[in-house]
CSV table of C-alpha atoms (C1' of nucleotides) in Angstrom, one decimal:
chain,number,residue,atom,x,y,z
R,1,MET,CA,27.0,-10.3,-32.3
R,2,SER,CA,23.9,-11.3,-30.1
R,3,PRO,CA,21.2,-11.6,-32.6
R,4,GLY,CA,18.4,-11.5,-29.9
R,5,GLU,CA,19.7,-8.3,-28.2
R,6,ASP,CA,16.9,-6.0,-27.9
R,7,GLY,CA,15.2,-7.8,-30.8
R,8,LEU,CA,17.2,-5.7,-33.0
R,9,ILE,CA,18.4,-6.9,-36.4
R,10,GLY,CA,20.8,-5.2,-38.8
R,11,ILE,CA,20.2,-5.3,-42.4
R,12,PRO,CA,23.1,-4.2,-44.4
R,13,PHE,CA,23.0,-2.7,-47.8
R,14,PRO,CA,26.6,-2.6,-49.1
R,15,GLU,CA,25.7,-0.5,-52.2
R,16,HIS,CA,24.1,2.1,-50.5
R,17,SER,CA,27.1,4.2,-49.6
R,18,ASN,CA,28.6,4.0,-53.2
R,19,GLU,CA,25.0,4.9,-54.6
R,20,LEU,CA,24.8,7.9,-52.2
R,21,LEU,CA,28.3,9.1,-52.9
R,22,SER,CA,27.4,8.7,-56.8
R,23,ARG,CA,24.5,10.9,-56.3
R,24,LEU,CA,26.1,13.5,-54.5
R,25,ASN,CA,28.8,13.8,-56.8
R,26,ALA,CA,26.2,14.2,-59.7
R,27,GLN,CA,24.6,16.9,-57.8
R,28,ARG,CA,27.9,18.5,-57.3
R,29,ARG,CA,28.7,18.6,-61.0
R,30,SER,CA,25.4,20.0,-61.9
R,31,GLY,CA,25.9,22.5,-59.2
R,32,LEU,CA,22.7,21.2,-57.3
R,33,LEU,CA,21.9,21.8,-53.7
R,34,CYS,CA,25.7,22.9,-53.4
R,35,ASP,CA,26.1,25.1,-50.3
R,36,LEU,CA,29.7,25.8,-50.3
R,37,THR,CA,32.0,26.9,-53.1
R,38,LEU,CA,35.7,26.2,-52.5
R,39,THR,CA,38.0,28.2,-54.5
R,40,SER,CA,42.1,27.9,-55.1
R,41,ARG,CA,43.9,30.5,-57.4
R,42,GLY,CA,40.8,31.7,-59.2
R,43,ALA,CA,39.4,28.1,-59.9
R,44,ARG,CA,36.0,27.6,-58.2
R,45,TYR,CA,34.5,24.2,-56.9
R,46,PRO,CA,31.0,24.0,-56.0
R,47,THR,CA,30.4,21.3,-53.5
R,48,HIS,CA,28.2,20.4,-50.4
R,49,ARG,CA,29.1,21.5,-46.8
R,50,ALA,CA,28.0,18.3,-45.4
R,51,VAL,CA,30.1,16.1,-47.8
R,52,MET,CA,33.1,18.5,-46.8
R,53,ALA,CA,32.8,18.0,-43.3
R,54,ALA,CA,32.2,14.4,-43.5
R,55,VAL,CA,35.6,13.9,-45.4
R,56,SER,CA,37.4,16.7,-43.8
R,57,LEU,CA,38.5,17.2,-40.3
R,58,TYR,CA,39.0,20.5,-41.1
R,59,PHE,CA,35.6,21.5,-42.4
R,60,ARG,CA,34.2,19.3,-39.6
R,61,ARG,CA,35.7,21.8,-37.2
R,62,LEU,CA,35.0,24.5,-39.0
R,63,PHE,CA,31.3,23.7,-39.6
R,64,GLY,CA,30.7,21.4,-36.7
R,65,ALA,CA,31.7,24.5,-34.2
R,66,GLU,CA,29.2,26.7,-35.9
R,67,GLU,CA,26.2,24.6,-36.1
R,68,VAL,CA,26.1,24.7,-32.5
R,69,GLY,CA,26.0,28.5,-32.3
R,70,GLU,CA,24.5,30.4,-29.8
R,71,ALA,CA,21.9,31.5,-31.9
R,72,GLY,CA,21.0,28.0,-33.3
R,73,GLU,CA,20.9,29.2,-36.8
R,74,VAL,CA,21.8,27.1,-39.7
R,75,SER,CA,23.4,28.6,-42.7
R,76,GLU,CA,21.0,29.2,-45.6
R,77,GLY,CA,23.1,31.2,-48.0
R,78,CYS,CA,26.2,30.1,-50.0
R,79,SER,CA,29.6,30.2,-48.6
R,80,VAL,CA,32.8,30.5,-50.3
R,81,CYS,CA,35.9,28.9,-49.0
R,82,GLN,CA,39.4,30.3,-50.2
R,83,LEU,CA,41.8,27.6,-50.4
R,84,ASP,CA,44.9,29.2,-52.0
R,85,CYS,CA,47.1,27.0,-50.0
R,86,VAL,CA,45.8,24.0,-51.9
R,87,THR,CA,46.6,23.8,-55.5
R,88,PRO,CA,43.6,23.5,-58.0
R,89,ASP,CA,44.7,20.1,-59.0
R,90,ALA,CA,44.9,19.0,-55.7
R,91,LEU,CA,41.9,20.4,-54.7
R,92,ASP,CA,40.2,18.9,-57.7
R,93,ALA,CA,41.6,15.5,-56.8
R,94,LEU,CA,40.7,15.8,-53.0
R,95,LEU,CA,37.0,16.6,-54.2
R,96,GLU,CA,36.8,13.6,-56.5
R,97,PHE,CA,38.0,11.6,-53.6
R,98,ALA,CA,35.4,13.0,-51.4
R,99,TYR,CA,32.4,12.1,-54.1
R,100,THR,CA,33.8,9.1,-55.3
R,101,ALA,CA,36.0,7.5,-52.7
R,102,THR,CA,38.8,7.3,-55.3
R,103,LEU,CA,41.8,9.4,-55.4
R,104,THR,CA,42.9,9.7,-58.9
R,105,ILE,CA,46.0,11.7,-59.6
R,106,ARG,CA,49.2,11.8,-61.5
R,107,SER,CA,52.3,10.9,-59.8
R,108,SER,CA,53.8,14.3,-60.0
R,109,GLY,CA,51.0,15.8,-58.3
R,110,MET,CA,51.2,13.4,-55.4
R,111,ARG,CA,53.1,15.7,-53.1
R,112,GLU,CA,50.5,18.6,-53.4
R,113,VAL,CA,47.6,16.3,-53.0
R,114,LEU,CA,49.4,14.9,-49.6
R,115,GLU,CA,49.7,18.4,-48.5
R,116,GLY,CA,46.3,19.4,-49.1
R,117,ALA,CA,45.2,16.4,-47.5
R,118,GLN,CA,47.1,16.9,-44.5
R,119,LEU,CA,46.0,20.6,-44.3
R,120,LEU,CA,42.3,19.7,-44.6
R,121,GLY,CA,42.4,16.6,-42.3
R,122,ILE,CA,41.8,14.1,-44.8
R,123,GLN,CA,43.7,11.5,-43.1
R,124,CYS,CA,43.4,8.4,-45.2
R,125,VAL,CA,44.2,10.4,-48.3
R,126,ALA,CA,47.4,11.5,-46.7
R,127,ASP,CA,48.3,8.2,-45.5
R,128,ALA,CA,48.1,6.5,-48.8
R,129,CYS,CA,49.8,9.4,-50.5
R,130,ARG,CA,52.7,9.0,-47.8
R,131,HIS,CA,52.6,5.3,-48.5
R,132,ILE,CA,53.1,6.0,-52.3
R,133,LEU,CA,55.7,8.5,-51.8
R,134,GLY,CA,57.5,6.2,-49.8
R,135,GLU,CA,57.5,8.2,-46.6
R,136,VAL,CA,55.6,5.6,-44.6
R,137,GLY,CA,59.1,4.5,-43.2
R,138,ASP,CA,58.8,3.9,-39.8
R,139,THR,CA,55.3,4.6,-39.7
R,140,GLY,CA,54.2,1.8,-41.9
R,141,ASP,CA,56.1,-0.7,-40.0
R,142,LEU,CA,55.4,1.0,-36.6
R,143,GLY,CA,52.4,-0.8,-36.0
R,144,GLY,CA,54.4,-3.9,-36.3
R,145,GLU,CA,56.9,-3.3,-33.7
R,146,GLY,CA,55.1,-5.6,-31.6
R,147,GLY,CA,56.1,-8.4,-33.8
R,148,GLU,CA,59.6,-7.3,-34.1
R,149,PRO,CA,61.5,-7.1,-31.1
R,150,GLY,CA,63.6,-4.1,-30.7
R,151,GLY,CA,61.7,-2.0,-33.0
R,152,GLY,CA,60.1,-0.1,-30.0
R,153,GLY,CA,63.0,1.6,-29.3
R,154,GLN,CA,62.7,4.3,-31.6
R,155,LEU,CA,59.0,4.7,-30.8
R,156,GLY,CA,59.0,8.1,-29.1
R,157,VAL,CA,61.9,9.8,-30.4
R,158,ALA,CA,62.8,9.0,-33.9
R,159,ASN,CA,60.1,11.2,-35.8
R,160,LYS,CA,60.1,14.0,-33.1
R,161,GLU,CA,62.5,16.0,-35.3
R,162,ARG,CA,60.2,16.1,-38.3
R,163,ALA,CA,59.3,19.3,-39.7
R,164,SER,CA,56.1,20.9,-39.0
R,165,HIS,CA,53.8,18.2,-40.5
R,166,VAL,CA,53.6,15.3,-38.4
R,167,GLU,CA,54.2,12.8,-41.1
R,168,ASN,CA,55.0,9.7,-38.9
R,169,ASP,CA,52.9,10.5,-35.9
R,170,GLN,CA,49.7,8.7,-36.9
R,171,LYS,CA,50.1,5.9,-34.7
R,172,THR,CA,51.9,7.8,-32.1
R,173,PRO,CA,52.1,6.6,-28.6
R,174,SER,CA,50.3,8.2,-26.1
R,175,ARG,CA,52.9,9.9,-24.3
R,176,ARG,CA,54.2,11.5,-27.6
R,177,LYS,CA,50.6,12.4,-28.0
R,178,GLN,CA,50.5,14.2,-24.7
R,179,ASP,CA,54.0,16.0,-25.5
R,180,ARG,CA,52.4,17.4,-28.5
R,181,ARG,CA,49.5,18.6,-26.4
R,182,ASN,CA,51.6,20.3,-24.3
R,183,VAL,CA,53.5,22.0,-27.0
R,184,GLU,CA,50.2,22.7,-28.4
R,185,LYS,CA,48.7,24.0,-25.3
R,186,ALA,CA,51.6,26.6,-25.3
R,187,ALA,CA,51.1,27.4,-28.7
R,188,SER,CA,47.2,27.8,-28.7
R,189,PRO,CA,46.9,31.3,-28.3
R,190,VAL,CA,48.8,31.8,-31.8
R,191,ARG,CA,47.5,28.8,-33.5
R,192,LEU,CA,43.9,29.6,-32.9
R,193,ALA,CA,43.8,33.1,-34.1
R,194,TRP,CA,41.1,32.3,-36.3
R,195,ASN,CA,40.6,35.2,-38.6
R,196,THR,CA,38.3,35.2,-41.7
R,197,ARG,CA,39.7,38.5,-42.9
R,198,PRO,CA,41.8,38.4,-45.8
R,199,GLN,CA,45.5,38.5,-45.1
R,200,GLU,CA,46.7,38.7,-48.5
R,201,ASP,CA,50.3,38.8,-48.1
R,202,LYS,CA,50.7,35.5,-46.2
R,203,PRO,CA,50.0,32.5,-48.2
R,204,LYS,CA,49.9,30.2,-45.6
R,205,CYS,CA,47.0,28.4,-44.3
R,206,GLU,CA,45.4,29.0,-40.7
R,207,ALA,CA,44.1,26.7,-38.3
R,208,PRO,CA,40.5,26.0,-38.3
R,209,PRO,CA,38.7,26.4,-35.2
R,210,THR,CA,38.8,23.8,-32.5
R,211,PRO,CA,36.1,22.7,-30.1
R,212,GLU,CA,37.8,24.7,-27.1
R,213,HIS,CA,38.1,27.9,-28.9
R,214,LYS,CA,35.0,28.3,-30.9
R,215,PRO,CA,35.4,30.5,-34.1
R,216,ARG,CA,34.5,34.2,-33.5
R,217,PRO,CA,32.2,35.8,-36.1
R,218,PRO,CA,31.6,35.9,-39.1
R,219,LYS,CA,29.8,32.8,-39.1
R,220,TYR,CA,28.2,31.0,-42.0
R,221,GLY,CA,24.7,32.0,-41.8
R,222,ALA,CA,25.4,35.0,-39.4
R,223,SER,CA,24.4,37.0,-42.2
R,224,GLN,CA,21.8,35.3,-44.3
R,225,GLY,CA,22.1,35.3,-48.1
R,226,ALA,CA,25.4,37.0,-47.7
R,227,GLN,CA,28.4,35.1,-49.2
R,228,GLN,CA,30.7,34.5,-46.1
R,229,VAL,CA,34.4,34.2,-47.5
R,230,VAL,CA,36.7,32.3,-45.3
R,231,LEU,CA,40.6,32.3,-46.1
R,232,MET,CA,42.7,29.7,-45.1
R,233,ASN,CA,45.4,32.2,-45.4
R,234,GLY,CA,48.0,33.4,-42.6
R,235,GLY,CA,48.6,32.0,-39.1
R,236,THR,CA,50.2,29.2,-37.9
R,237,PRO,CA,50.1,26.0,-39.5
R,238,TRP,CA,47.5,23.8,-38.6
R,239,ASP,CA,48.6,20.3,-37.4
R,240,PRO,CA,45.7,18.2,-39.0
R,241,GLN,CA,47.0,14.8,-37.6
R,242,LEU,CA,47.0,16.1,-34.0
R,243,ALA,CA,43.7,17.3,-34.6
R,244,GLN,CA,42.9,13.9,-36.0
R,245,GLU,CA,44.1,12.4,-33.0
R,246,GLU,CA,42.2,14.5,-30.7
R,247,GLU,CA,39.3,14.0,-32.5
R,248,GLU,CA,39.6,10.1,-32.3
R,249,GLU,CA,40.4,10.6,-28.5
R,250,SER,CA,37.4,12.5,-28.0
R,251,LYS,CA,35.2,9.8,-29.8
R,252,PRO,CA,33.0,7.7,-27.2
R,253,GLU,CA,34.2,4.5,-28.2
R,254,GLY,CA,37.2,5.4,-30.4
R,255,LEU,CA,37.1,4.4,-33.8
R,256,THR,CA,35.0,1.5,-33.6
R,257,PRO,CA,34.2,0.3,-37.3
R,258,SER,CA,30.5,-0.1,-37.8
R,259,PRO,CA,28.2,-0.7,-40.5
R,260,ASN,CA,27.5,2.6,-41.0
R,261,HIS,CA,31.2,4.1,-40.8
R,262,THR,CA,31.8,4.6,-44.5
R,263,PRO,CA,34.6,2.2,-44.9
R,264,SER,CA,34.6,2.4,-48.7
R,265,GLN,CA,36.3,5.8,-48.3
R,266,THR,CA,39.2,4.4,-46.6
R,267,GLU,CA,39.4,1.3,-48.6
R,268,THR,CA,39.1,2.9,-52.0
R,269,ALA,CA,41.6,5.5,-50.6
R,270,LEU,CA,43.9,2.6,-50.2
R,271,GLY,CA,43.1,0.8,-53.3
R,272,GLY,CA,42.4,4.0,-55.3
R,273,ALA,CA,45.8,5.0,-54.4
R,274,VAL,CA,47.3,1.7,-55.7
R,275,GLU,CA,45.3,1.7,-58.9
R,276,GLY,CA,45.1,5.4,-59.9
R,277,VAL,CA,48.6,6.1,-59.5
R,278,GLY,CA,50.1,2.9,-60.3
R,279,LYS,CA,51.7,0.2,-58.3
R,280,LYS,CA,54.3,2.1,-56.1
R,281,ARG,CA,54.4,0.7,-52.7
R,282,LYS,CA,57.4,0.6,-50.8
R,283,SER,CA,56.5,-2.3,-48.5
R,284,GLN,CA,53.6,-4.2,-48.2
R,285,ALA,CA,54.1,-5.8,-44.9
R,286,PRO,CA,53.0,-5.1,-42.5
R,287,GLN,CA,50.4,-2.7,-43.1
R,288,GLN,CA,47.9,-1.0,-40.7
R,289,CYS,CA,44.3,-1.0,-41.3
R,290,PRO,CA,43.0,2.5,-41.6
R,291,VAL,CA,39.5,1.4,-39.9
R,292,CYS,CA,40.6,-0.8,-37.3
R,293,GLN,CA,44.3,0.0,-37.0
R,294,LYS,CA,45.1,-3.5,-37.0
R,295,ILE,CA,48.4,-4.6,-38.2
R,296,ILE,CA,48.0,-6.8,-41.3
R,297,HIS,CA,50.9,-8.9,-42.1
R,298,GLY,CA,51.8,-10.5,-45.5
R,299,ALA,CA,52.0,-8.8,-49.0
R,300,GLY,CA,48.6,-7.9,-50.6
R,301,LYS,CA,46.6,-8.7,-47.6
R,302,LEU,CA,45.2,-5.7,-46.7
R,303,PRO,CA,42.6,-5.3,-49.3
R,304,ARG,CA,41.6,-8.8,-48.2
R,305,HIS,CA,41.2,-7.4,-44.8
R,306,MET,CA,39.5,-4.2,-45.8
R,307,ARG,CA,36.6,-6.4,-47.3
R,308,THR,CA,36.0,-7.3,-43.7
R,309,HIS,CA,35.1,-3.5,-42.9
R,310,THR,CA,33.3,-2.9,-46.1
R,311,GLY,CA,31.3,-6.2,-46.2
R,312,GLU,CA,32.2,-6.4,-49.9
R,313,LYS,CA,31.8,-9.7,-51.1
R,314,PRO,CA,33.1,-9.9,-54.7
R,315,PHE,CA,33.2,-13.6,-55.2
R,316,GLN,CA,30.1,-15.3,-55.8
R,317,CYS,CA,29.1,-18.9,-56.4
R,318,MET,CA,27.6,-19.3,-59.8
R,319,THR,CA,25.6,-22.1,-58.7
R,320,CYS,CA,23.8,-21.0,-55.6
R,321,GLY,CA,24.4,-17.3,-55.7
R,322,VAL,CA,26.3,-17.1,-52.2
R,323,ARG,CA,29.0,-14.5,-52.0
R,324,PHE,CA,32.2,-14.5,-50.4
R,325,THR,CA,34.8,-12.1,-49.3
R,326,ARG,CA,37.8,-14.2,-50.6
R,327,ASN,CA,38.4,-16.3,-53.8
R,328,ASP,CA,39.8,-19.2,-51.7
R,329,LYS,CA,36.6,-19.3,-49.6
R,330,LEU,CA,34.7,-19.5,-52.8
R,331,LYS,CA,36.8,-22.2,-54.0
R,332,ILE,CA,36.2,-24.6,-50.8
R,333,HIS,CA,32.6,-23.6,-51.1
R,334,MET,CA,32.3,-24.9,-54.7
R,335,ARG,CA,33.0,-28.4,-53.1
R,336,LYS,CA,29.9,-28.6,-51.7
R,337,HIS,CA,28.6,-28.3,-55.5
R,338,THR,CA,30.9,-30.6,-56.8
R,339,GLY,CA,30.8,-33.0,-53.9
R,340,GLU,CA,34.3,-32.8,-53.7
R,341,ARG,CA,35.6,-33.8,-50.0
R,342,PRO,CA,39.5,-34.0,-50.9
R,343,TYR,CA,40.3,-34.8,-47.3
R,344,SER,CA,39.7,-38.4,-46.6
R,345,CYS,CA,40.2,-40.0,-43.3
R,346,THR,CA,42.7,-42.9,-43.7
R,347,SER,CA,40.8,-44.9,-40.7
R,348,CYS,CA,37.3,-44.4,-41.8
R,349,PRO,CA,35.2,-43.6,-44.8
R,350,ALA,CA,35.0,-39.8,-43.4
R,351,ARG,CA,35.8,-37.3,-46.1
R,352,PHE,CA,36.1,-33.6,-45.5
R,353,LEU,CA,36.0,-30.3,-47.3
R,354,HIS,CA,38.7,-28.7,-45.1
R,355,SER,CA,42.1,-29.9,-44.2
R,356,TYR,CA,41.6,-28.9,-40.6
R,357,ASP,CA,38.4,-30.8,-40.4
R,358,LEU,CA,40.3,-33.8,-41.1
R,359,LYS,CA,42.9,-32.9,-38.7
R,360,ASN,CA,40.2,-32.5,-35.9
R,361,HIS,CA,38.5,-35.7,-37.0
R,362,LEU,CA,41.7,-37.6,-36.8
R,363,SER,CA,42.4,-36.5,-33.2
R,364,LEU,CA,39.0,-38.9,-32.6
R,365,HIS,CA,40.8,-41.9,-34.0
R,366,SER,CA,44.1,-41.1,-32.2
R,367,GLY,CA,42.0,-40.8,-29.1
R,368,LEU,CA,44.3,-37.9,-27.9
R,369,ARG,CA,43.2,-35.2,-25.9
R,370,PRO,CA,45.8,-33.0,-25.4
R,371,TYR,CA,43.7,-29.8,-24.2
R,372,GLU,CA,43.4,-30.4,-20.4
R,373,CYS,CA,41.3,-28.1,-18.4
R,374,PRO,CA,43.8,-27.2,-15.5
R,375,LEU,CA,40.9,-26.9,-12.9
R,376,CYS,CA,38.8,-29.9,-13.4
R,377,HIS,CA,41.3,-31.9,-15.6
R,378,LYS,CA,38.9,-32.6,-18.3
R,379,ALA,CA,40.5,-33.2,-21.6
R,380,PHE,CA,39.7,-32.3,-24.9
R,381,ALA,CA,40.4,-33.1,-28.3
R,382,ARG,CA,40.3,-29.7,-29.4
R,383,GLU,CA,41.4,-26.4,-28.2
R,384,ASP,CA,38.3,-24.6,-29.0
R,385,HIS,CA,36.4,-26.9,-26.9
R,386,LEU,CA,38.7,-26.6,-24.0
R,387,GLN,CA,37.9,-22.9,-24.5
R,388,ARG,CA,34.2,-23.3,-24.5
R,389,HIS,CA,34.4,-25.4,-21.5
R,390,ARG,CA,36.5,-22.9,-19.5
R,391,LYS,CA,34.1,-20.0,-20.5
R,392,GLY,CA,31.2,-21.9,-19.1
R,393,LEU,CA,30.4,-22.9,-15.8
R,394,ALA,CA,31.2,-26.7,-16.5
R,395,CYS,CA,34.0,-27.1,-14.0
R,396,LEU,CA,35.1,-25.6,-10.5
R,397,GLU,CA,36.6,-22.9,-12.3
R,398,HIS,CA,37.7,-19.6,-10.4
R,399,PRO,CA,34.9,-17.5,-9.3
R,400,ARG,CA,36.3,-14.5,-11.6
R,401,LEU,CA,35.5,-16.6,-14.6
R,402,ASP,CA,32.5,-14.7,-15.1
R,403,LEU,CA,34.7,-11.5,-15.9
R,404,ARG,CA,36.1,-13.2,-18.9
R,405,PRO,CA,35.4,-11.6,-22.2
R,406,ARG,CA,32.6,-13.7,-23.8
R,407,HIS,CA,34.2,-13.5,-27.4
R,408,ALA,CA,37.7,-12.7,-27.1
R,409,ARG,CA,39.0,-14.8,-30.0
R,410,HIS,CA,42.2,-15.4,-28.1
R,411,ALA,CA,40.5,-16.5,-25.0
R,412,ALA,CA,41.9,-18.7,-22.5
R,413,SER,CA,41.8,-17.9,-19.2
R,414,PRO,CA,44.4,-16.0,-17.7
R,415,HIS,CA,43.8,-16.8,-14.1
R,416,SER,CA,45.1,-20.0,-13.8
R,417,PRO,CA,48.7,-20.6,-14.0
R,418,LEU,CA,48.4,-22.5,-17.2
R,419,SER,CA,51.6,-24.3,-18.4
R,420,PRO,CA,51.6,-23.7,-22.2
R,421,ALA,CA,51.7,-27.6,-22.8
R,422,SER,CA,48.5,-27.8,-21.1
R,423,LEU,CA,46.9,-25.3,-23.7
R,424,SER,CA,48.3,-25.6,-26.8
R,425,PRO,CA,50.6,-28.6,-28.2
R,426,THR,CA,51.5,-26.7,-30.9
R,427,SER,CA,52.8,-23.7,-28.8
R,428,SER,CA,51.6,-21.5,-31.5
R,429,SER,CA,49.0,-20.5,-29.7
R,430,SER,CA,48.0,-16.8,-29.2
R,431,THR,CA,46.9,-17.2,-25.7
R,432,ALA,CA,49.5,-15.0,-24.3
R,433,PRO,CA,49.0,-14.1,-20.8
R,434,HIS,CA,49.7,-10.2,-21.8
R,435,PHE,CA,47.0,-10.1,-24.3
R,436,LEU,CA,44.6,-12.2,-22.2
R,437,PHE,CA,45.1,-9.7,-19.3
R,438,ARG,CA,44.4,-6.8,-21.5
R,439,GLN,CA,41.2,-8.2,-22.9
R,440,GLU,CA,40.2,-8.8,-19.4
R,441,ALA,CA,40.9,-5.5,-18.1
R,442,ASP,CA,39.1,-4.1,-21.1
R,443,ASN,CA,36.0,-5.5,-19.9
R,444,LEU,CA,36.8,-5.0,-16.0
R,445,ALA,CA,37.2,-1.2,-16.2
R,446,THR,CA,38.1,1.6,-18.6
R,447,PRO,CA,41.5,1.6,-19.3
R,448,PRO,CA,43.4,4.3,-18.0
R,449,HIS,CA,44.1,6.1,-21.1
R,450,GLY,CA,40.7,6.2,-22.0
R,451,PRO,CA,39.7,5.2,-25.7
R,452,LEU,CA,43.3,5.2,-26.4
R,453,ILE,CA,42.9,2.8,-29.3
R,454,SER,CA,39.8,1.7,-30.9
R,455,GLY,CA,40.2,-2.3,-31.5
R,456,GLY,CA,41.2,-4.8,-29.0
R,457,MET,CA,44.0,-6.0,-31.2
R,458,ALA,CA,45.7,-2.7,-31.6
R,459,TYR,CA,45.0,-2.1,-27.8
R,460,SER,CA,47.0,-5.1,-27.3
R,461,ARG,CA,49.9,-3.4,-28.9
R,462,ILE,CA,49.8,-0.5,-26.6
R,463,LEU,CA,49.2,-1.5,-23.0
R,464,HIS,CA,50.9,-4.3,-21.1
R,465,TRP,CA,49.7,-5.6,-17.7
R,466,ARG,CA,52.1,-5.1,-14.8
R,467,GLY,CA,50.6,-7.2,-12.1
R,468,GLY,CA,49.6,-5.0,-9.1
R,469,THR,CA,50.9,-1.9,-10.6
R,470,GLY,CA,48.0,-1.9,-13.3
R,471,TRP,CA,48.0,-0.9,-16.9
R,472,ARG,CA,51.2,0.5,-18.4
R,473,GLU,CA,52.2,1.6,-21.7
R,474,ASP,CA,54.3,-0.4,-23.7
R,475,GLU,CA,58.0,0.3,-23.4
R,476,GLU,CA,59.8,-2.8,-24.4
R,477,GLU,CA,57.8,-4.3,-27.0
R,478,SER,CA,59.3,-7.5,-26.6
Z,1,DC,C1',27.6,-29.8,-21.5
Z,2,DT,C1',30.0,-32.2,-25.4
Z,3,DG,C1',31.2,-33.5,-29.8
Z,4,DG,C1',31.5,-32.6,-34.3
Z,5,DG,C1',31.1,-29.7,-38.6
Z,6,DG,C1',31.5,-25.4,-41.0
Z,7,DA,C1',32.3,-20.6,-41.4
Z,8,DC,C1',35.7,-16.7,-41.1
Z,9,DG,C1',39.5,-14.1,-41.0
Z,10,DG,C1',44.8,-13.7,-40.5
Z,11,DG,C1',49.6,-15.3,-41.6
Z,12,DG,C1',53.0,-18.1,-44.1
Z,13,DC,C1',54.8,-19.6,-48.4
Z,14,DC,C1',54.9,-19.8,-53.1
Z,15,DC,C1',54.5,-18.2,-57.9
H,1,DC,C1',54.4,-6.7,-55.5
H,2,DG,C1',50.1,-9.0,-55.6
H,3,DG,C1',47.4,-12.7,-55.7
H,4,DG,C1',46.6,-17.8,-55.0
H,5,DC,C1',46.8,-21.3,-52.0
H,6,DC,C1',47.1,-23.7,-47.6
H,7,DC,C1',47.0,-23.9,-42.8
H,8,DC,C1',45.8,-22.2,-38.3
H,9,DG,C1',42.8,-20.3,-34.5
H,10,DT,C1',38.5,-19.1,-33.2
H,11,DC,C1',33.7,-18.7,-33.1
H,12,DC,C1',28.9,-20.6,-34.3
H,13,DC,C1',25.6,-23.9,-34.8
H,14,DC,C1',23.5,-28.3,-34.4
H,15,DA,C1',22.8,-32.8,-32.7
DNA sequence: CTGGGGACGGGGCCC
DNA sequence: CGGGCCCCGTCCCCA
């Protein structure tokens, strides 16, 4: 968030994505500009290849591979993709999701939609369906194993025996990922038997093209104007989640949320699942954010967190129009207009909007400065001031100080042998050396696992610093 | 550089 | 189970 960087500014248009989807959906319904027709057991669904490629990993692979075809041709003619392995209802629901960011299905059709989403590589829908079907099980809590000691034991094993679909592998540790990849390598000649010819007697779905195995002709646009028919019939079942993992790993920066990332899909996939299918959630805490992979604790807290990605601010001040992501923040904001400052100092006339402001203020009266710099021994009344002090060059800090992350939210120097008491009298500080080392090494060098996980938070759950031995994947989760 | 106020996001508790 | 409320940690900004 360096505002002056390159003089660039970002102006968000939160409604843009919704409007865009809405218009695309209108085009789809009227058949306008549709360049792809999906069929399922006789039902036909005109759609847009770009949209399908955006929402489905399957189509992304399918079209993406072809767009860089040797001839550089771009398809002009219509294409038909026969998806008999996805039921018409499920396909309809998935299309509806693709164009509205809302999944609307009956509970009875949940299983079919889940299977369709898995086959097409629509991860967030599959996740939502699994949540609703109560199949999250370990998965839902998997990410929270960092907070629950002892939960790590089953990490690598428990789900291996699952059947062909990798329902619980979303947050698979990389070790397991590698195992899976090895398996896939061995199977790849079969799995990648991409064939567009009808295989009428095989009602299964086939693997889509993969980057390392470009699809063979026919290609869309290979013969212009002619309808190409692609069948997802026959062949070895594709493993969409493994493909998803691969894709995420192939991203330059992992799954970094950005303003342009269409978070509304993931969010409304969650929200839509909840609202559209009724409140049937197994457990609400903890939940993993589908965008940043962060584990969110607390019942009902995920929608709140999701708004940090979407930028949605549904709570507006009727007085000044300022909008907030949270109702409680609006409530506090309203104190500005009402003049209410409920937190008053008993030692002076000072009054505050926030309880923690009063707390900070009280430390002035008490004269307590419990946060001491271990190097220059300067004391501060506030922990964040100590952190700022240590980030700066105000004291005779260790020369490696400049390597510290500049905006690590949990930053405190890991370099000096800080006694916990010297850092935080509350001892609730999150300045755990593990985390800090991880953050720092993230800045120092690319982790040996590469873009394993997008966010620093999730990252911290995977890797542990082992002193001189470098980075190691978490094993004991204690 | 420091002190102080405010904003923001996450977690806990409770209804 | 979802949401309200509160507290906390952290960051940003200003004087």
